[in-house]
Short mmCIF file of C-alpha atoms in Angstrom, two decimals:
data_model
loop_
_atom_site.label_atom_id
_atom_site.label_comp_id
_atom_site.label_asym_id
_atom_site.label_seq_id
_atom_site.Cartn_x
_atom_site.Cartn_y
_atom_site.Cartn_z
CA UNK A 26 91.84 96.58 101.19
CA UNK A 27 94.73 98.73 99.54
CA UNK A 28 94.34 96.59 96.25
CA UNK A 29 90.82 97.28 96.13
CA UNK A 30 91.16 101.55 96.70
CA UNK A 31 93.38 101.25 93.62
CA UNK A 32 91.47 98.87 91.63
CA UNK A 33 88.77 101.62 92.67
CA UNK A 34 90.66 104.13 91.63
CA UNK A 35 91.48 102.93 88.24
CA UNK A 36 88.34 102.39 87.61
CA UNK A 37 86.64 105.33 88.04
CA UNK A 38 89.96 106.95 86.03
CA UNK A 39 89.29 104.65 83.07
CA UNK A 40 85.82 106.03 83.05
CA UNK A 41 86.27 109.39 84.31
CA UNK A 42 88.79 110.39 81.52
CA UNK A 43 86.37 109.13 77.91
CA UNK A 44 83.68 110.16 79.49
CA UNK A 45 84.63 114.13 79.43
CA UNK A 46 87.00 113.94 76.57
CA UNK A 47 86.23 111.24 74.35
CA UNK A 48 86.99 108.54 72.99
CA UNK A 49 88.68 109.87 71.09
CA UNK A 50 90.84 112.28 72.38
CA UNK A 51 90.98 109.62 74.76
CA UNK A 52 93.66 107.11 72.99
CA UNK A 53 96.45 109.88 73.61
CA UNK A 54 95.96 109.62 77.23
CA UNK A 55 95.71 106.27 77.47
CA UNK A 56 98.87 105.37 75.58
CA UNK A 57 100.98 107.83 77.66
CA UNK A 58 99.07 105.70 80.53
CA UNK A 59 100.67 102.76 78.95
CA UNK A 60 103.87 104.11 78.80
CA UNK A 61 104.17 105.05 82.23
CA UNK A 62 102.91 101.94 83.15
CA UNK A 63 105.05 99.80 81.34
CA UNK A 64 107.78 101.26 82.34
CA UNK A 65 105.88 101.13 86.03
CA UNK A 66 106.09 97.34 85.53
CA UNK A 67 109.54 96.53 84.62
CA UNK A 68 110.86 98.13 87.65
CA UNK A 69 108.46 96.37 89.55
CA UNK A 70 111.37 93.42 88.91
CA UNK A 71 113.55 95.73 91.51
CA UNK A 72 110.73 95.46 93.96
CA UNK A 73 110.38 91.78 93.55
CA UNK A 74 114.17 91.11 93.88
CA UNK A 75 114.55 93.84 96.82
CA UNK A 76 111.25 91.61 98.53
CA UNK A 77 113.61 88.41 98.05
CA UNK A 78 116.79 90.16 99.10
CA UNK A 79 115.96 92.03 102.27
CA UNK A 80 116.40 90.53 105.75
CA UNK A 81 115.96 91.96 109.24
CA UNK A 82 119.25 93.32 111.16
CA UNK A 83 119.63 90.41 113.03
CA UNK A 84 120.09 87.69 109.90
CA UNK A 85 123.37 86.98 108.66
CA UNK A 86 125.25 89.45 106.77
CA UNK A 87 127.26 88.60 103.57
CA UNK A 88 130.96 90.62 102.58
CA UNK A 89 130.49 94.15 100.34
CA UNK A 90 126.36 93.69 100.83
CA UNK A 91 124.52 96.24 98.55
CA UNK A 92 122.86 99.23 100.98
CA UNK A 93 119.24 99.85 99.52
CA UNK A 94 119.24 103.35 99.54
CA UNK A 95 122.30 104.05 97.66
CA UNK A 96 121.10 101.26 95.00
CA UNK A 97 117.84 103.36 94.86
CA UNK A 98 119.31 106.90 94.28
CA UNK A 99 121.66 105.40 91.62
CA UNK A 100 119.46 103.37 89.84
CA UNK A 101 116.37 106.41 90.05
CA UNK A 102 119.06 108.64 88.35
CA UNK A 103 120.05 106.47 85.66
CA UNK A 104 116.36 105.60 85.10
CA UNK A 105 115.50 109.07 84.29
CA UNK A 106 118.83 109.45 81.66
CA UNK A 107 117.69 106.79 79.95
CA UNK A 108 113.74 108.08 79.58
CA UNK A 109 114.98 111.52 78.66
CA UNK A 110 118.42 110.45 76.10
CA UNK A 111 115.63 107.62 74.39
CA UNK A 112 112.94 110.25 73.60
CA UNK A 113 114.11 110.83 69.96
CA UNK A 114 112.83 107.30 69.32
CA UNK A 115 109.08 107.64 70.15
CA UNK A 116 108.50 111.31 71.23
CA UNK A 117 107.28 112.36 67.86
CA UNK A 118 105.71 109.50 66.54
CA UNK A 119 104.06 108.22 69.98
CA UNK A 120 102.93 112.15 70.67
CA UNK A 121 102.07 113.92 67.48
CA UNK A 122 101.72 117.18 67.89
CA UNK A 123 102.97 117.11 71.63
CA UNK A 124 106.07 115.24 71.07
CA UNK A 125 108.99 116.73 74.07
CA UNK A 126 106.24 117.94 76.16
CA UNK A 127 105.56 114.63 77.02
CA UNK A 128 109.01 113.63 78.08
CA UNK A 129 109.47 115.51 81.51
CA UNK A 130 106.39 113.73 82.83
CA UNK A 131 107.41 110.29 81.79
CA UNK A 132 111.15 111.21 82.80
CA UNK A 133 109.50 112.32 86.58
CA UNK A 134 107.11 109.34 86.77
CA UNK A 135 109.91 106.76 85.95
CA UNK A 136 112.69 108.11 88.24
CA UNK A 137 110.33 108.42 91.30
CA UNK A 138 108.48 105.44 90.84
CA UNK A 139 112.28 103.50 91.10
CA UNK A 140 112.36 105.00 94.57
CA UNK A 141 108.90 103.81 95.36
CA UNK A 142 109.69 100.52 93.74
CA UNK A 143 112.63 100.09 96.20
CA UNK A 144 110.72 101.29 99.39
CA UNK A 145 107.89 99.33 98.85
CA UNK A 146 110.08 96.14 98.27
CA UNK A 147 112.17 96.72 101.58
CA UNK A 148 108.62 96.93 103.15
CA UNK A 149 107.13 93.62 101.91
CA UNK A 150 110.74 92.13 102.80
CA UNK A 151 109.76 92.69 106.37
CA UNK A 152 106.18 91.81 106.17
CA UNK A 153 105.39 95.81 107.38
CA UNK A 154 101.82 95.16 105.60
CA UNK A 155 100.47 98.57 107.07
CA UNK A 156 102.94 100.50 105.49
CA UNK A 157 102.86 98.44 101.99
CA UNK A 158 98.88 99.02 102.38
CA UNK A 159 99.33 102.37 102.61
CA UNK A 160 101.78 103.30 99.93
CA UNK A 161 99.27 101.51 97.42
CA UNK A 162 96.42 103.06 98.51
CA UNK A 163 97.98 106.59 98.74
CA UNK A 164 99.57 106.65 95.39
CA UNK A 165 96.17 105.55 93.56
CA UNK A 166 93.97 107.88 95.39
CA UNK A 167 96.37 110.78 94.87
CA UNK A 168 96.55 109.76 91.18
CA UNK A 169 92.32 109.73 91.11
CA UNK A 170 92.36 113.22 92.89
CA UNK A 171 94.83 114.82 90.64
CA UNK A 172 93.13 113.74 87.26
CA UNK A 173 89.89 114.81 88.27
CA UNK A 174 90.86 118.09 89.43
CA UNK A 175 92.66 118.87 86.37
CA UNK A 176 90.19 117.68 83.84
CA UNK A 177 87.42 120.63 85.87
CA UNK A 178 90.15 123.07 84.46
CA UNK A 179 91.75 121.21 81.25
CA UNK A 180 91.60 118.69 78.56
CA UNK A 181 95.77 119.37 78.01
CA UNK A 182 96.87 116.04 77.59
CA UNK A 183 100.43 117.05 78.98
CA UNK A 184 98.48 118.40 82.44
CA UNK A 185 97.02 115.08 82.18
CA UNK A 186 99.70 113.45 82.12
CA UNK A 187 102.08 115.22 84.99
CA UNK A 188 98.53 114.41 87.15
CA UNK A 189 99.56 110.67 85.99
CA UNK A 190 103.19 110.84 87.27
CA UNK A 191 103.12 113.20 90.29
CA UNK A 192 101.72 110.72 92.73
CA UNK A 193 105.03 108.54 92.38
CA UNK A 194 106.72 110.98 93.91
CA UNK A 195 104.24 112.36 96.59
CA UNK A 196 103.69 108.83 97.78
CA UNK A 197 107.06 108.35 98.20
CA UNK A 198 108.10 111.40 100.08
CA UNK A 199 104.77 110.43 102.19
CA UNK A 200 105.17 107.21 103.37
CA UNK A 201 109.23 107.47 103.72
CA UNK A 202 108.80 110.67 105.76
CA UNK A 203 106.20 108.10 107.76
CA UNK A 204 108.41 105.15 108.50
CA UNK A 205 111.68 106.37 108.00
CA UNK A 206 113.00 106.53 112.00
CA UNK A 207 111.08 102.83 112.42
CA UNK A 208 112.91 101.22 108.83
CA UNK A 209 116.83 102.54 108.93
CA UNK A 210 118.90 100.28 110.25
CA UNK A 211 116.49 97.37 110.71
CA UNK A 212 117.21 95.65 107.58
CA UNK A 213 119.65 94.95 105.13
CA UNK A 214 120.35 92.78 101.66
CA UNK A 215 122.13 89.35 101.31
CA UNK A 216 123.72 90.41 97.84
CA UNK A 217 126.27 92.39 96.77
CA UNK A 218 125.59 95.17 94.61
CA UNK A 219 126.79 93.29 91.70
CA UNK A 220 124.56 90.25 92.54
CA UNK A 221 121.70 92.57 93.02
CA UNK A 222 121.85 94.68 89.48
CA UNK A 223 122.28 91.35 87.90
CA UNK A 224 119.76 89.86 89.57
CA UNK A 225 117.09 92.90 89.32
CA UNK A 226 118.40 93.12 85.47
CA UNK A 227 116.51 89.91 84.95
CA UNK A 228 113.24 90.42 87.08
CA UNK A 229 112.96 93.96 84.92
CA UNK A 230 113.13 91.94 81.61
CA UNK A 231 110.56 89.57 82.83
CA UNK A 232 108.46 93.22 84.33
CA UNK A 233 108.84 94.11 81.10
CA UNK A 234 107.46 91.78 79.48
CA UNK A 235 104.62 91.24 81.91
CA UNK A 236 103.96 94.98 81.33
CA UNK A 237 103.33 94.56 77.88
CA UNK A 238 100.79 92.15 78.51
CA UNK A 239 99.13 94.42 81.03
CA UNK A 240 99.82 97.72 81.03
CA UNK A 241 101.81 98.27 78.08
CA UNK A 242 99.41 96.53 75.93
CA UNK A 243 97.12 99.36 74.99
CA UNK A 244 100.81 101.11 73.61
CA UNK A 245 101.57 98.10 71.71
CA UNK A 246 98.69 97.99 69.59
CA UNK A 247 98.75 101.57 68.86
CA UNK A 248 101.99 101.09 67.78
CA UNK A 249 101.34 98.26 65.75
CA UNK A 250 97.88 99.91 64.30
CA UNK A 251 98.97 103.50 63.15
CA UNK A 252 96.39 103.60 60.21
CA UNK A 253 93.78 102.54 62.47
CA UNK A 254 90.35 105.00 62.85
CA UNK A 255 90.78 106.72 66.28
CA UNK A 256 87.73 105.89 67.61
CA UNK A 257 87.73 102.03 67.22
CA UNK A 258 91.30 102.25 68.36
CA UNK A 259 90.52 103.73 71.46
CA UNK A 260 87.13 101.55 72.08
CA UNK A 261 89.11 98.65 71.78
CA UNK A 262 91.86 100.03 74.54
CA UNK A 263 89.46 100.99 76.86
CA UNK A 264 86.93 98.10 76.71
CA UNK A 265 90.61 95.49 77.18
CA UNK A 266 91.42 98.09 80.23
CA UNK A 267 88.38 98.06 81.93
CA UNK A 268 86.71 94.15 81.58
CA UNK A 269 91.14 92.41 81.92
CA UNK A 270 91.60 95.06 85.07
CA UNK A 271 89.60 93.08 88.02
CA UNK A 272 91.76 89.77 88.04
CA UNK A 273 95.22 91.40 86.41
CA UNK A 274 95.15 94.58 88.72
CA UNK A 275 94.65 92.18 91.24
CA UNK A 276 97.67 90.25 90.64
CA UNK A 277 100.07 92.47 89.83
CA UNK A 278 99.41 94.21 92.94
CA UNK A 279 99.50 90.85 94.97
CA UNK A 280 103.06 89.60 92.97
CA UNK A 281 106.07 91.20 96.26
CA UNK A 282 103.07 89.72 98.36
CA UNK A 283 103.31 85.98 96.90
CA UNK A 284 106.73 85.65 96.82
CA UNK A 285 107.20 85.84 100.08
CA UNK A 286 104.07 83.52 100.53
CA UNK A 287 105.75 80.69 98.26
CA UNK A 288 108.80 81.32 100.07
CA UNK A 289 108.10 80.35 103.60
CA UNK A 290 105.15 77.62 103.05
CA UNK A 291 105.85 74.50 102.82
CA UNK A 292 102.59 73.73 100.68
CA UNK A 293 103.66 76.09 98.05
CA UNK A 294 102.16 73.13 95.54
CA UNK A 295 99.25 72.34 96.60
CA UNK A 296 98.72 76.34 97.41
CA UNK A 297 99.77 77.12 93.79
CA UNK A 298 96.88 74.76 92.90
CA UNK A 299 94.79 76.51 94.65
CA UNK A 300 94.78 80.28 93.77
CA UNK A 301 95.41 79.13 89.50
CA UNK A 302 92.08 77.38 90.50
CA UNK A 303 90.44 80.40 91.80
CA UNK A 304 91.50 82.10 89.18
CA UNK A 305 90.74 80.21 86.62
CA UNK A 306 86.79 80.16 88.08
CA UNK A 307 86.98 83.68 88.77
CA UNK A 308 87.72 84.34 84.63
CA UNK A 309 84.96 82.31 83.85
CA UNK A 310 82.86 84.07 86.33
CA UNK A 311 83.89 87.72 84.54
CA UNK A 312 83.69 86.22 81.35
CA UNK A 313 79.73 85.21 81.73
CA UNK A 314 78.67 88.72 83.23
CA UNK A 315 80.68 90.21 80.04
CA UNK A 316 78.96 88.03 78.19
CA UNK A 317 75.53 88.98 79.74
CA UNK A 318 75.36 92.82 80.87
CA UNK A 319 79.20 93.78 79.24
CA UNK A 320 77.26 95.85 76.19
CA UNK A 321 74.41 97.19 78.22
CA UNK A 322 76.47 98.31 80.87
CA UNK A 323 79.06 99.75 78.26
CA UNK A 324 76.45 101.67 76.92
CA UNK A 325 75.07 103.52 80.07
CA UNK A 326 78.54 104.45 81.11
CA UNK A 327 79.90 105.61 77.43
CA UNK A 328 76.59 107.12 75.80
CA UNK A 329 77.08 108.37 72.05
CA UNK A 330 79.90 105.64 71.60
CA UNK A 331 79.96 101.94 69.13
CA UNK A 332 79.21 99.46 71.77
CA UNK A 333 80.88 96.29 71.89
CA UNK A 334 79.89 92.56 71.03
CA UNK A 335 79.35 90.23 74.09
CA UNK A 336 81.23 87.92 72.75
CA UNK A 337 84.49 90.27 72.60
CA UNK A 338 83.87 91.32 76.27
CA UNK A 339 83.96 87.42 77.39
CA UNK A 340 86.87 86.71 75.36
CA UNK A 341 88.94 89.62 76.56
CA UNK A 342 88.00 88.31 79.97
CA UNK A 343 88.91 85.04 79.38
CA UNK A 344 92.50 86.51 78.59
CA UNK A 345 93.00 88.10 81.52
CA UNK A 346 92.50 84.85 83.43
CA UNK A 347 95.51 83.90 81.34
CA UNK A 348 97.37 86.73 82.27
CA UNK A 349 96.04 86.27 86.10
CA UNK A 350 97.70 82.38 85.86
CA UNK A 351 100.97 83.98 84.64
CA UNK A 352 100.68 86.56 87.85
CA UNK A 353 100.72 83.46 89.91
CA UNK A 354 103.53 81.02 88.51
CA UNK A 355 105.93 84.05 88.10
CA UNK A 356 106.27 84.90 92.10
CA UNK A 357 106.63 80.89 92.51
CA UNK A 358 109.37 80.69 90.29
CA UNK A 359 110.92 83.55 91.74
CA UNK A 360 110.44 82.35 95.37
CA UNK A 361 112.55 79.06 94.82
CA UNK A 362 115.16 81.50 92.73
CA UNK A 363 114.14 80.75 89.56
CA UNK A 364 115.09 83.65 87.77
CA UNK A 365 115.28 82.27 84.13
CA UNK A 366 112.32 80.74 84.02
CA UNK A 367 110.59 83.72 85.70
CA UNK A 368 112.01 85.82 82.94
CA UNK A 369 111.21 83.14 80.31
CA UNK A 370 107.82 82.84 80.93
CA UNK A 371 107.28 86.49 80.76
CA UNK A 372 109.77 86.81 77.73
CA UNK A 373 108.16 84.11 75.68
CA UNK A 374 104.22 85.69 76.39
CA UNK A 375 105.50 89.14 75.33
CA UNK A 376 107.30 88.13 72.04
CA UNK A 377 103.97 85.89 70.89
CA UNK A 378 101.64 88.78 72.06
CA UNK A 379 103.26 91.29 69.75
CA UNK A 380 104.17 88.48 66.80
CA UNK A 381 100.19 88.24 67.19
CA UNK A 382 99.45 92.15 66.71
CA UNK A 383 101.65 92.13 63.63
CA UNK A 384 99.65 89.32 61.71
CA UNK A 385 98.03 90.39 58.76
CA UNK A 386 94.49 90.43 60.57
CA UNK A 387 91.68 92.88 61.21
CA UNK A 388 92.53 94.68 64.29
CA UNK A 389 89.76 93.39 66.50
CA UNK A 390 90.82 89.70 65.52
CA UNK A 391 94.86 90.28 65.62
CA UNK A 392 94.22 91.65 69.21
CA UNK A 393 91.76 88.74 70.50
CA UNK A 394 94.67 86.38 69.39
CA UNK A 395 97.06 88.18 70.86
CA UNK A 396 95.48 88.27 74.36
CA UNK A 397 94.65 84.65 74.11
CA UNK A 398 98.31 83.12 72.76
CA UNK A 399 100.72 85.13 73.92
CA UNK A 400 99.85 84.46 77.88
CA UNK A 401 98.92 80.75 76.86
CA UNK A 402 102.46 80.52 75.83
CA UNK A 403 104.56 82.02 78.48
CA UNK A 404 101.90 80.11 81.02
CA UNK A 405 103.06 76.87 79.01
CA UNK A 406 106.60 77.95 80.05
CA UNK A 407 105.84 78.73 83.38
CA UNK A 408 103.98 75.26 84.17
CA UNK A 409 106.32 73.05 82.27
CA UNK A 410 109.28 74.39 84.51
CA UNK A 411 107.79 74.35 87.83
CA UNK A 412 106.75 70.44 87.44
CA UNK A 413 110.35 69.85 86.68
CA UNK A 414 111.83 71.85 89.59
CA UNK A 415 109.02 69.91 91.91
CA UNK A 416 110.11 66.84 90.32
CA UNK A 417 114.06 67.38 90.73
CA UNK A 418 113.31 68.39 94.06
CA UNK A 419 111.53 65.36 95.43
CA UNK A 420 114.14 63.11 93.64
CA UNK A 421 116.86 64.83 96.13
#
């Protein structure tokens, strides 16, 4: 239910926002969007290792053990020195016109959402679903209220985006001040603090990576198009937002959520098997009602604005069953500690994608092949790895 209030909730942001500014005036929202989301998603690799390192008080303890909330001031602290001392490089260029303005936000949105990141991972480390459901929920609906407020006062695209980055830190004040006296002292880590930096230094390259294929996406190909006209820019980041967001929103939500459900089946094979397949019937599903009603339903909800082929609609869809796959071998890999070739995977799909959006193409064909090869790629990784780890481990 939490997945689908923020799936909700994007939603009705991606088409709340174009529809009273633009378009155009649009694309400058959406790629500070991008930013924070990318950034969102790499440290989504310390909630994925903090799901695989936390046990409850009673499990065996290990020498020098890293505490969680220590590792989650530090690391919040350093997050936000590096967002604010690596501004030079994109303020300017990313933000014309705006540039600093839109640092503090970013710098706000990063550092808090490393707190939520290591909350929220504690949480799914002790299967406290309730409490995971609600910090999901609350941060999207937050977000939703925010934006909308703001845009009955202001198009400012710095408002804007503080009403992107707030809820980070809301939703974490929230739900800590809610389970706090119920969570201290009931769990702890099995790594060091060494172990665990290393370890969550390799889940937030993989993040990384998978953000660019998600989130991050709509800020690579504005960095790789500079020259391109606004408008068909910022069709073309909208339209891959809103028809790749129902099975890739889905999974990145679900990824803390599967590693602990690869971890303690026994099936994980045969349940791997399963979910690729629904996934892979669910993108062909999306991919047929793009084809159909994608430019007629574009239409009513973006009047006055080019309208999309069906074709591009399905094959944008298509991609984000690719993506969807990925969303599902990565938490397997990571659940039998496979942290190279969870970071591979991701590593190998990033590098392709943007390889692909610097080919000397017309921008609506560089992106289609990027969306299609880059996940193809890392899920060739991916697949290729697990059948040897299921083979090694049946030979033992």
């Amino acid at each position: 239910m939490a997945t689908v209030v923020i799936g909700i909730a994007g939603y009705a942001i991606t088409w709340l926002v174009p529809r009273v500014v633009g378009v155009g005036e649009y694309t400058t929202f959406a790629l500070f969007w991008s930013f924070v989301f990318l950034v969102v998603a790499g440290l989504s690799g310390v909630q994925q290792e903090i799901t695989r390192a936390t046990r409850p008080a009673g499990a065996p303890r290990v020498d020098r053990a890293a505490h969680a909330g220590r590792f989650a001031l530090i690391a919040a602290g350093l997050v936000g020195v590096v967002v604010i001392a690596s501004a030079f490089l994109w303020a300017e260029s990313l933000f014309p016109g705006l540039g600093w303005a839109m640092v503090p936000p970013l710098a706000v949105a990063s550092a808090s959402y490393t707190l939520v990141a290591v909350l929220s991972g504690t949480l799914y480390g002790v299967a406290a679903w309730t409490a995971v459901a609600w910090c999901i929920a609350l941060d999207g609906t937050i977000r939703l209220v925010l934006i909308a407020v703001t845009l009955l006062f202001t198009h400012d695209p710095v408002m804007l985006a503080w009403a992107i980055s707030l809820p980070f830190l809301i939703t974490f004040v929230v739900i800590w001040l809610s389970i706090r006296r119920s969570l201290v002292g009931r769990t702890h880590l099995d790594v060091t603090y060494r172990d665990l930096t290393w370890n969550s230094a390799r889940t937030i390259v993989a993040s990384i990576s998978m953000g660019a294929l998600v989130s991050g996406f709509p800020l690579l190909l504005g960095l790789t198009s500079p020259n391109a006209p606004e408008v068909e820019l910022g069709v073309l980041i909208l339209l891959s937002t809103l028809v790749r967001a129902p099975l890739i929103v889905v999974g990145m939500a679900l990824q803390s959520f599967l590693v602990v459900l690869f971890k303690e089946r026994s099936d994980r094979w045969r349940l791997l098997l399963a979910i690729e397949t629904a996934v892979v019937v669910a993108g062909l599903v999306i991919a047929g009602l793009g084809w159909w009603l994608g430019p007629a339903v574009f239409e009513i909800l973006f009047p006055g604005e080019p309208v999309p082929s069906g074709g591009l609609i399905a094959v944008l869809a298509l991609s984000s069953a690719l993506v969807g796959a990925l969303c599902v071998t990565a938490p397997a890999a990571l659940a039998l500690s496979m942290h190279g070739l969870y970071t591979g995977g991701w590593v190998v799909a990033a590098l392709t994608t943007l390889l692909c959006l610097l080919a000397p193409l017309p921008l609506e064909t560089r992106t289609i092949v990027a969306l299609l090869v880059g996940p193809a790629c890392g899920l060739a990784v991916h697949a290729v790895g697990l059948i040897h780890g299921a083979r090694r481990g049946r030979s033992k």
